[in-house]
């Protein structure tokens, strides 16, 4: 007001009388304006105050952490209990989004007992000194089952409310997924091994054939100095008496790595299974029978880039570090090596 009144020709005394301040204040403000040093007054906030203030946000966070599966309706009911002013579900929804508390899928992980956690921690500590160089001498193996038709909730679509029953917005299902096939595979830092289609379910006799026909030649070729190490989990077919006897006969050629139970997160081949499934589901022409599914899986396996499975092998030190940091539990944070490997695999396979 001082600057505006003076700019219109008002004298110092007239301005001081109009604004109801001293003449010195008028001179000081007007001179500062002429010199360009006047600071703008902070404007008050416009609009209505937020329905949920900082204290309310902290309470909402506590409600979410107390029940991770609570719906927006349930959270709204809890927030309005004992409150002087109620809030709507839309307000709760907007606040949740602003706080980054989005609805997400549960992370699937094996259920671990105290014994599992202790053995996982012992394993991670025992091999804590191993670098990527040592892990490059390990060949990782595993079985996996792939269904012909499967809807796992990964794929999302956009539709209007009235298009709920439109054929393009429906994922068809069939009993037992239309059938499935089991595969066995192995790989190391040096090369991919074979992907074997298993008829029915793997048992000790079929696994003995796999060891003789595929594992033994692979270990002799890839590790000619007899310094290779085979990794396998603790499935019954892997620990049968006949299988243990076979390993004893070939213990001079390679050794078997003791593996903690319920630890698929430590086996990098699990990522290959997951992404083989993604590649097949992303094909324009989907497999219509089990024979086509087997062909698609074999093709995807053979097209895995070399740097992809090498990066996965090099991620073992980080995986073990994550297990040690969680005292044997499932790591809460994803390992950077795993994420980079998965991104490379997704990009180059598809």
Short mmCIF file of C-alpha atoms in Angstrom, two decimals:
data_model
loop_
_atom_site.label_atom_id
_atom_site.label_comp_id
_atom_site.label_asym_id
_atom_site.label_seq_id
_atom_site.Cartn_x
_atom_site.Cartn_y
_atom_site.Cartn_z
CA UNK A 1 0.00 0.00 0.00
CA UNK A 2 2.89 2.36 0.77
CA UNK A 3 4.46 1.90 -2.65
CA UNK A 4 1.13 2.20 -4.46
CA UNK A 5 0.10 5.40 -2.62
CA UNK A 6 3.51 7.02 -3.17
CA UNK A 7 3.51 6.01 -6.84
CA UNK A 8 0.23 7.88 -7.31
CA UNK A 9 1.86 11.10 -6.07
CA UNK A 10 1.12 10.97 -2.37
CA UNK A 11 3.62 12.71 -0.12
CA UNK A 12 5.47 10.98 2.70
CA UNK A 13 3.22 12.55 5.33
CA UNK A 14 0.02 11.75 3.40
CA UNK A 15 1.16 8.17 2.87
CA UNK A 16 2.05 7.74 6.55
CA UNK A 17 -1.35 9.09 7.58
CA UNK A 18 -3.17 6.88 5.05
CA UNK A 19 -1.36 3.68 6.01
CA UNK A 20 -1.25 4.61 9.70
CA UNK A 21 2.50 4.26 10.16
CA UNK A 22 5.48 6.51 10.80
CA UNK A 23 7.11 8.71 8.18
CA UNK A 24 10.39 6.81 8.70
CA UNK A 25 8.67 3.54 7.78
CA UNK A 26 7.31 5.09 4.58
CA UNK A 27 10.75 6.39 3.62
CA UNK A 28 12.41 3.05 4.34
CA UNK A 29 9.93 0.95 2.37
CA UNK A 30 9.78 3.30 -0.61
CA UNK A 31 13.57 3.62 -0.78
CA UNK A 32 13.96 -0.16 -0.63
CA UNK A 33 11.48 -0.48 -3.49
CA UNK A 34 13.45 2.01 -5.56
CA UNK A 35 16.65 0.05 -4.90
CA UNK A 36 14.99 -3.26 -5.80
CA UNK A 37 15.44 -4.82 -2.36
CA UNK A 38 11.79 -5.08 -1.33
CA UNK A 39 10.86 -8.65 -0.38
CA UNK A 40 7.40 -9.87 -1.29
CA UNK A 41 5.16 -10.68 1.60
CA UNK A 42 4.34 -14.38 1.95
CA UNK A 43 0.85 -15.06 0.75
CA UNK A 44 -1.44 -17.16 2.79
CA UNK A 45 -2.45 -20.60 1.57
CA UNK A 46 -5.46 -20.65 -0.68
CA UNK A 47 -8.16 -23.29 -0.82
CA UNK A 48 -9.74 -25.39 1.88
CA UNK A 49 -7.46 -27.13 4.39
CA UNK A 50 -6.77 -30.81 3.87
CA UNK A 51 -9.27 -33.16 5.44
CA UNK A 52 -6.39 -35.34 6.69
CA UNK A 53 -3.51 -33.39 8.23
CA UNK A 54 -0.01 -34.66 9.04
CA UNK A 55 -1.21 -36.27 12.24
CA UNK A 56 -4.00 -38.01 10.36
CA UNK A 57 -1.53 -39.30 7.77
CA UNK A 58 0.59 -40.85 10.51
CA UNK A 59 -2.50 -42.51 11.93
CA UNK A 60 -3.44 -43.83 8.49
CA UNK A 61 0.04 -45.32 8.10
CA UNK A 62 -0.36 -47.10 11.43
CA UNK A 63 -3.72 -48.49 10.34
CA UNK A 64 -2.21 -49.84 7.12
CA UNK A 65 0.73 -51.45 8.91
CA UNK A 66 -1.61 -53.02 11.47
CA UNK A 67 -3.62 -54.71 8.69
CA UNK A 68 -1.93 -54.82 5.30
CA UNK A 69 -4.98 -56.42 3.67
CA UNK A 70 -7.50 -53.84 4.86
CA UNK A 71 -9.65 -52.36 2.09
CA UNK A 72 -10.25 -48.64 1.60
CA UNK A 73 -13.69 -49.07 3.14
CA UNK A 74 -12.24 -50.72 6.24
CA UNK A 75 -9.53 -48.07 6.57
CA UNK A 76 -12.15 -45.33 6.28
CA UNK A 77 -14.16 -46.92 9.09
CA UNK A 78 -11.08 -47.09 11.33
CA UNK A 79 -10.12 -43.48 10.59
CA UNK A 80 -13.62 -42.23 11.41
CA UNK A 81 -13.80 -44.04 14.75
CA UNK A 82 -13.64 -41.40 17.47
CA UNK A 83 -12.98 -38.60 14.97
CA UNK A 84 -14.74 -35.25 15.30
CA UNK A 85 -14.90 -34.91 11.53
CA UNK A 86 -15.46 -37.89 9.25
CA UNK A 87 -13.69 -38.40 5.93
CA UNK A 88 -14.89 -40.13 2.79
CA UNK A 89 -13.48 -43.20 1.08
CA UNK A 90 -12.29 -41.09 -1.85
CA UNK A 91 -10.30 -38.91 0.57
CA UNK A 92 -8.69 -42.00 2.09
CA UNK A 93 -7.91 -43.32 -1.40
CA UNK A 94 -6.25 -40.06 -2.49
CA UNK A 95 -4.25 -39.89 0.74
CA UNK A 96 -3.04 -43.47 0.33
CA UNK A 97 -1.85 -42.71 -3.20
CA UNK A 98 -0.11 -39.53 -2.03
CA UNK A 99 1.69 -41.50 0.69
CA UNK A 100 2.79 -44.15 -1.81
CA UNK A 101 0.66 -46.85 -0.17
CA UNK A 102 -0.62 -48.39 -3.38
CA UNK A 103 -2.35 -51.72 -3.65
CA UNK A 104 0.21 -54.30 -4.75
CA UNK A 105 0.42 -58.05 -5.18
CA UNK A 106 1.84 -60.14 -2.37
CA UNK A 107 5.43 -61.21 -2.89
CA UNK A 108 5.53 -65.00 -3.05
CA UNK A 109 8.24 -66.65 -1.01
CA UNK A 110 8.72 -70.06 0.61
CA UNK A 111 7.42 -70.49 4.15
CA UNK A 112 10.49 -70.83 6.34
CA UNK A 113 10.69 -72.50 9.73
CA UNK A 114 13.29 -71.67 12.36
CA UNK A 115 15.35 -74.63 11.16
CA UNK A 116 15.20 -73.40 7.56
CA UNK A 117 16.33 -69.92 8.56
CA UNK A 118 19.19 -71.26 10.66
CA UNK A 119 20.49 -73.49 7.87
CA UNK A 120 20.14 -70.76 5.27
CA UNK A 121 22.12 -68.41 7.48
CA UNK A 122 24.79 -71.06 8.09
CA UNK A 123 25.07 -71.62 4.34
CA UNK A 124 25.34 -67.89 3.62
CA UNK A 125 28.05 -67.49 6.24
CA UNK A 126 29.96 -70.58 5.12
CA UNK A 127 30.24 -69.28 1.56
CA UNK A 128 30.56 -65.59 2.41
CA UNK A 129 34.18 -65.58 1.20
CA UNK A 130 33.27 -66.91 -2.23
CA UNK A 131 33.50 -64.35 -4.99
CA UNK A 132 32.08 -64.53 -8.50
CA UNK A 133 35.17 -66.50 -9.52
CA UNK A 134 34.30 -69.42 -7.24
CA UNK A 135 30.62 -69.37 -8.19
CA UNK A 136 31.57 -69.62 -11.85
CA UNK A 137 32.62 -73.20 -11.13
CA UNK A 138 29.07 -74.12 -10.09
CA UNK A 139 26.48 -75.60 -12.45
CA UNK A 140 22.93 -74.82 -11.32
CA UNK A 141 20.07 -77.23 -12.04
CA UNK A 142 16.39 -77.59 -11.29
CA UNK A 143 13.01 -78.80 -12.54
CA UNK A 144 9.97 -76.70 -13.31
CA UNK A 145 6.44 -77.30 -14.54
CA UNK A 146 4.73 -75.18 -17.20
CA UNK A 147 0.98 -75.20 -17.82
CA UNK A 148 -0.52 -74.92 -21.27
CA UNK A 149 -3.13 -72.37 -20.17
CA UNK A 150 -2.60 -70.26 -17.12
CA UNK A 151 -3.96 -66.95 -15.85
CA UNK A 152 -1.74 -65.61 -13.08
CA UNK A 153 -3.08 -62.04 -12.84
CA UNK A 154 0.01 -60.46 -14.38
CA UNK A 155 -1.69 -59.10 -17.46
CA UNK A 156 -3.88 -56.04 -17.11
CA UNK A 157 -6.27 -54.42 -19.57
CA UNK A 158 -8.16 -51.16 -19.90
CA UNK A 159 -11.92 -51.29 -20.32
CA UNK A 160 -15.05 -49.33 -19.60
CA UNK A 161 -17.44 -50.44 -16.89
CA UNK A 162 -19.93 -51.73 -19.45
CA UNK A 163 -17.26 -53.91 -21.14
CA UNK A 164 -16.86 -56.36 -18.26
CA UNK A 165 -18.23 -59.30 -20.28
CA UNK A 166 -16.72 -58.33 -23.63
CA UNK A 167 -14.82 -61.29 -25.18
CA UNK A 168 -11.65 -59.21 -25.46
CA UNK A 169 -11.67 -58.58 -21.70
CA UNK A 170 -12.10 -62.18 -20.56
CA UNK A 171 -9.29 -64.63 -19.84
CA UNK A 172 -10.58 -68.11 -20.55
CA UNK A 173 -9.75 -70.95 -18.18
CA UNK A 174 -9.77 -74.72 -18.62
CA UNK A 175 -9.69 -77.53 -16.10
CA UNK A 176 -6.18 -78.28 -14.79
CA UNK A 177 -4.77 -75.58 -17.04
CA UNK A 178 -5.17 -77.73 -20.16
CA UNK A 179 -2.32 -79.98 -19.08
CA UNK A 180 1.31 -79.29 -18.23
CA UNK A 181 4.82 -80.48 -18.90
CA UNK A 182 7.83 -80.75 -16.63
CA UNK A 183 11.27 -79.66 -17.78
CA UNK A 184 14.73 -80.04 -16.30
CA UNK A 185 17.63 -77.77 -17.12
CA UNK A 186 21.08 -76.72 -16.00
CA UNK A 187 23.53 -73.94 -16.71
CA UNK A 188 26.72 -72.39 -15.42
CA UNK A 189 28.60 -69.18 -16.05
CA UNK A 190 30.38 -70.90 -18.94
CA UNK A 191 27.41 -72.17 -20.96
CA UNK A 192 23.80 -73.26 -21.01
CA UNK A 193 23.12 -76.94 -20.58
CA UNK A 194 20.29 -78.96 -22.03
CA UNK A 195 16.60 -78.37 -21.46
CA UNK A 196 15.02 -81.80 -21.03
CA UNK A 197 11.31 -82.54 -21.35
CA UNK A 198 10.36 -84.92 -18.53
CA UNK A 199 7.56 -87.37 -19.19
CA UNK A 200 5.18 -87.17 -16.25
CA UNK A 201 6.92 -86.38 -12.97
CA UNK A 202 10.61 -86.63 -12.18
CA UNK A 203 11.49 -89.64 -10.01
CA UNK A 204 14.79 -91.17 -8.95
CA UNK A 205 15.00 -93.41 -12.01
CA UNK A 206 14.37 -90.62 -14.50
CA UNK A 207 16.77 -88.40 -12.61
CA UNK A 208 19.44 -91.10 -12.74
CA UNK A 209 19.05 -91.12 -16.54
CA UNK A 210 19.37 -87.34 -16.63
CA UNK A 211 22.55 -87.52 -14.56
CA UNK A 212 24.12 -90.12 -16.83
CA UNK A 213 22.99 -88.69 -20.17
CA UNK A 214 23.24 -84.94 -19.54
CA UNK A 215 24.86 -83.92 -16.25
CA UNK A 216 27.91 -86.16 -16.54
CA UNK A 217 28.82 -85.13 -20.14
CA UNK A 218 28.20 -81.46 -19.34
CA UNK A 219 30.47 -81.50 -16.28
CA UNK A 220 33.24 -83.34 -18.15
CA UNK A 221 33.17 -80.89 -21.08
CA UNK A 222 32.68 -77.61 -19.19
CA UNK A 223 34.99 -78.50 -16.29
CA UNK A 224 37.73 -80.68 -17.81
CA UNK A 225 39.94 -80.21 -14.74
CA UNK A 226 37.37 -82.07 -12.60
CA UNK A 227 36.87 -78.95 -10.48
CA UNK A 228 33.19 -78.43 -11.24
CA UNK A 229 30.45 -78.27 -8.61
CA UNK A 230 26.85 -79.34 -9.20
CA UNK A 231 24.02 -77.55 -7.44
CA UNK A 232 20.68 -79.28 -6.88
CA UNK A 233 17.89 -78.82 -4.37
CA UNK A 234 16.67 -81.35 -1.82
CA UNK A 235 13.84 -82.91 -3.80
CA UNK A 236 13.24 -86.59 -3.03
CA UNK A 237 14.42 -87.72 -6.44
CA UNK A 238 17.71 -85.87 -5.85
CA UNK A 239 18.40 -87.47 -2.47
CA UNK A 240 17.34 -91.06 -3.16
CA UNK A 241 19.80 -93.81 -2.22
CA UNK A 242 20.43 -94.78 -5.85
CA UNK A 243 21.18 -91.16 -6.76
CA UNK A 244 23.55 -90.72 -3.82
CA UNK A 245 25.35 -93.90 -4.89
CA UNK A 246 25.76 -92.50 -8.41
CA UNK A 247 27.32 -89.31 -7.03
CA UNK A 248 29.72 -91.35 -4.91
CA UNK A 249 30.90 -93.18 -8.01
CA UNK A 250 31.69 -89.87 -9.73
CA UNK A 251 32.98 -87.88 -6.76
CA UNK A 252 36.44 -87.70 -8.34
CA UNK A 253 35.00 -85.87 -11.36
CA UNK A 254 32.83 -83.24 -9.66
CA UNK A 255 31.30 -82.52 -6.28
CA UNK A 256 27.74 -81.76 -5.17
CA UNK A 257 27.10 -78.47 -3.40
CA UNK A 258 25.20 -78.87 -0.09
CA UNK A 259 22.07 -76.78 -0.55
CA UNK A 260 19.77 -75.42 2.19
CA UNK A 261 16.14 -76.50 1.98
CA UNK A 262 13.44 -74.07 0.84
CA UNK A 263 15.91 -71.73 -0.84
CA UNK A 264 14.77 -71.17 -4.43
CA UNK A 265 15.66 -67.49 -4.03
CA UNK A 266 19.32 -68.49 -3.98
CA UNK A 267 19.11 -70.51 -7.20
CA UNK A 268 19.46 -68.20 -10.23
CA UNK A 269 17.81 -70.75 -12.53
CA UNK A 270 14.47 -69.79 -10.96
CA UNK A 271 14.68 -66.50 -12.85
CA UNK A 272 15.18 -68.37 -16.10
CA UNK A 273 12.03 -70.41 -15.47
CA UNK A 274 10.03 -67.29 -14.76
CA UNK A 275 11.17 -65.52 -17.88
CA UNK A 276 10.77 -68.53 -20.11
CA UNK A 277 7.14 -68.45 -19.05
CA UNK A 278 6.92 -64.73 -19.82
CA UNK A 279 8.44 -65.19 -23.26
CA UNK A 280 6.02 -67.97 -24.16
CA UNK A 281 3.01 -65.98 -22.91
CA UNK A 282 4.12 -63.00 -25.00
CA UNK A 283 4.22 -64.96 -28.26
CA UNK A 284 1.78 -63.84 -30.94
CA UNK A 285 0.90 -67.44 -31.72
CA UNK A 286 0.19 -69.18 -28.44
CA UNK A 287 0.88 -72.93 -28.06
CA UNK A 288 -2.30 -74.94 -28.55
CA UNK A 289 -1.06 -78.28 -27.25
CA UNK A 290 1.70 -79.65 -25.06
CA UNK A 291 3.94 -80.46 -28.02
CA UNK A 292 3.85 -76.83 -29.18
CA UNK A 293 4.46 -75.68 -25.61
CA UNK A 294 7.55 -77.88 -25.37
CA UNK A 295 8.85 -76.52 -28.68
CA UNK A 296 8.29 -72.94 -27.55
CA UNK A 297 10.12 -73.51 -24.27
CA UNK A 298 13.07 -75.16 -26.00
CA UNK A 299 13.31 -72.28 -28.47
CA UNK A 300 13.20 -69.68 -25.69
CA UNK A 301 15.86 -71.57 -23.73
CA UNK A 302 18.25 -71.72 -26.68
CA UNK A 303 17.84 -67.98 -27.31
CA UNK A 304 18.90 -66.85 -23.83
CA UNK A 305 21.85 -64.46 -24.34
CA UNK A 306 25.18 -65.43 -22.83
CA UNK A 307 25.55 -62.30 -20.72
CA UNK A 308 22.15 -62.96 -19.16
CA UNK A 309 22.95 -66.26 -17.44
CA UNK A 310 26.46 -65.03 -16.67
CA UNK A 311 25.04 -62.04 -14.79
CA UNK A 312 22.76 -64.39 -12.87
CA UNK A 313 25.71 -66.54 -11.79
CA UNK A 314 27.63 -63.45 -10.71
CA UNK A 315 24.71 -62.41 -8.48
CA UNK A 316 25.34 -65.18 -5.91
CA UNK A 317 27.52 -63.05 -3.55
CA UNK A 318 24.77 -60.43 -3.40
CA UNK A 319 22.11 -63.09 -2.79
CA UNK A 320 24.04 -64.54 0.13
CA UNK A 321 24.67 -61.07 1.54
CA UNK A 322 20.92 -60.45 1.48
CA UNK A 323 20.30 -63.70 3.39
CA UNK A 324 22.90 -62.75 5.99
CA UNK A 325 21.36 -59.31 6.41
CA UNK A 326 17.94 -60.87 7.13
CA UNK A 327 19.34 -63.59 9.44
CA UNK A 328 18.24 -66.35 7.10
CA UNK A 329 14.79 -64.99 6.27
CA UNK A 330 13.56 -64.11 2.81
CA UNK A 331 15.30 -60.87 1.74
CA UNK A 332 12.88 -57.94 1.74
CA UNK A 333 14.78 -55.91 -0.85
CA UNK A 334 15.57 -57.11 -4.35
CA UNK A 335 19.20 -57.49 -5.21
CA UNK A 336 20.44 -55.02 -7.78
CA UNK A 337 22.24 -57.76 -9.70
CA UNK A 338 19.00 -59.72 -9.98
CA UNK A 339 17.05 -56.72 -11.20
CA UNK A 340 19.60 -55.81 -13.86
CA UNK A 341 19.79 -59.42 -15.02
CA UNK A 342 16.04 -59.72 -15.25
CA UNK A 343 15.74 -56.51 -17.25
CA UNK A 344 18.39 -57.70 -19.69
CA UNK A 345 16.71 -61.08 -19.98
CA UNK A 346 13.26 -59.61 -20.56
CA UNK A 347 14.52 -57.19 -23.20
CA UNK A 348 16.60 -59.64 -25.18
CA UNK A 349 14.35 -62.66 -25.02
CA UNK A 350 11.18 -60.90 -26.17
#
